[in-house]
Amino acid sequence: MKKLLFAAALAACAPPESPGQLRGSEAPAIPERLPAKFPAAWNYPAGSRATFAPNAMVASSSRMAAEAGVEILRRGGNAVDAAVAVGFALAVAYPEAGNLGGGGYMVIRMADGRTAALDYRETAPAAASRNMFVGPGGKLTGASLIGPLASGVPAAVAGLAEALRRYGTLPLADVLEPAIRLADGLIVDRGLAASIAGERYRIEDFDGKPVFFPGGQAPREGSRLSQPALARTLRLIAADGPAAFYTGSIADSIVAQMKRGGGLITHADLAAYRPVWRQPVTSSYRRHMLIGMPPSSSGGTTMVRALNILEALGPPAPFGSAARVHAVASAFQRAFIDRNAKLGDPDFGDPPVATLTSKRYAARLARDIARDRATPTPQATRRMREGSETSHYSVADASGNAVANTTTINDLFGSGVFVSGAGFFLNNTMDDFASQPGAANLYGLVQGEVNAIAPGKRALSAMSPTIVLDPAGRLLLV
């Protein structure tokens, strides 16, 4: 396993009188929370150092990035301000997945009940074509994985800035300050040192080698890593906003990198990129309310559908029992069959989200699940694997605002292509399209025509940022 996910959490224990926080009778009542009890069959460490906080919290794959979010909360920012700060800090402290060169999805639930879903998924360049990764004899070339053709138009900067514009309270320059300090120099932790060393094959053939392998060696734990080009990029964004990235000198660096390597992203592609606000997928599961991500992510739709099926099957069997495993596997099997065939970018079709998330449809599917045997899946998926390349972080502030954000450059260190003039890796999200609709891709996933490559299209994702409310409508999980 390359890296443990969600390994760091940090509490924001700002005093009650901090700006933006509720005091005394203004604060919502906090329901009693009991310590988790893990069943005897639980295979993972339960965690001996759980983090508790009375006011606010940030959970991230990087402690340094979590601390950036906490800093912004202490300075009076809300959960969205903190989430944007974490996103930019991850681009520095967690370059294998946190990013400026990729994209993601954000689900927001404000304390006043407003909800929102922000789709800042990368788009295919205008010069992309349906069969661009199909080589002689109809075989996939692998160019969707490593190298400049693998990269979609970067979306993270536009997405984070848009979330801050609509729901944040602090200026972009303020929330970028922690990330800029990290880019000027950070102390390499064990996870970052191991990740860089383990992905040498992806990094050293491109322009990231001088930064991450100075003198031919990966940075050691405890050493200092400076990223001056990235620091300059962040300062430009702080001064001029996302325009610096999409139409300014940073865009010039991206396009120059594409031209040197034979990539497709142009100035016009960058200037045209826009994140999209979408209506969240909402549903209930055993009286809890779920707020999830709609297409172009399949995450919310697939999760809701699977949970609807499980709910229709009746009370859950005991944890670890064959009946419980069978029910969960059967529910997700049916959810993913529809996911792969019917979901895609809603700007290029009309994915049937309402049908797929309906309780009635789930009940009909549940009736077809035999209690004593599995149903064979039509396509073999023995070669499918689950990676550790995507990063999620969660934020909740003292007022009850919450953010669930998932971000990625797809594989660890994305396409490997490093924008030398700007200091960040580009994604290999083009691999998330169906390069050959109806046939297994390099990971064994079979997807439909709805996810075929097209210029300006967003590739289907499985990212599932989710917020859960308890039966009384109070924030429970992010």
mmCIF file of N, CA and C in Angstrom, residues 1 3 51 117 125 146 151 176 293 398 405 425:
data_model
loop_
_atom_site.group_PDB
_atom_site.id
_atom_site.type_symbol
_atom_site.label_atom_id
_atom_site.label_comp_id
_atom_site.label_asym_id
_atom_site.label_seq_id
_atom_site.Cartn_x
_atom_site.Cartn_y
_atom_site.Cartn_z
ATOM 1 N N MET A 1 0.855 -1.192 0.000
ATOM 2 C CA MET A 1 0.000 0.000 0.000
ATOM 3 C C MET A 1 0.883 1.232 0.000
ATOM 4 N N LYS A 3 0.265 4.548 0.589
ATOM 5 C CA LYS A 3 0.136 5.555 1.638
ATOM 6 C C LYS A 3 -1.186 5.363 2.362
ATOM 7 N N THR A 51 -9.051 12.606 18.054
ATOM 8 C CA THR A 51 -8.979 14.044 18.294
ATOM 9 C C THR A 51 -10.370 14.584 18.576
ATOM 10 N N ALA A 117 -23.126 22.115 -4.148
ATOM 11 C CA ALA A 117 -22.164 21.151 -4.678
ATOM 12 C C ALA A 117 -21.393 21.835 -5.802
ATOM 13 N N PRO A 125 -9.225 18.793 -23.213
ATOM 14 C CA PRO A 125 -8.856 19.907 -24.093
ATOM 15 C C PRO A 125 -9.659 19.889 -25.391
ATOM 16 N N ILE A 146 0.683 8.324 -18.324
ATOM 17 C CA ILE A 146 1.912 9.088 -18.084
ATOM 18 C C ILE A 146 2.218 9.921 -19.319
ATOM 19 N N SER A 151 -3.233 14.737 -19.582
ATOM 20 C CA SER A 151 -3.709 15.822 -18.732
ATOM 21 C C SER A 151 -4.935 16.533 -19.287
ATOM 22 N N LEU A 176 -4.345 32.150 1.402
ATOM 23 C CA LEU A 176 -3.169 31.588 0.736
ATOM 24 C C LEU A 176 -1.894 31.729 1.558
ATOM 25 N N MET A 293 -22.520 14.368 -3.824
ATOM 26 C CA MET A 293 -22.076 15.008 -5.063
ATOM 27 C C MET A 293 -22.782 14.398 -6.267
ATOM 28 N N ALA A 398 -17.214 26.452 14.158
ATOM 29 C CA ALA A 398 -17.973 26.592 15.400
ATOM 30 C C ALA A 398 -19.417 26.976 15.171
ATOM 31 N N ASN A 405 -14.563 17.982 0.915
ATOM 32 C CA ASN A 405 -13.895 18.257 -0.359
ATOM 33 C C ASN A 405 -12.975 17.099 -0.742
ATOM 34 N N PHE A 425 2.592 19.574 -10.492
ATOM 35 C CA PHE A 425 2.338 18.449 -11.383
ATOM 36 C C PHE A 425 0.980 18.607 -12.060
#
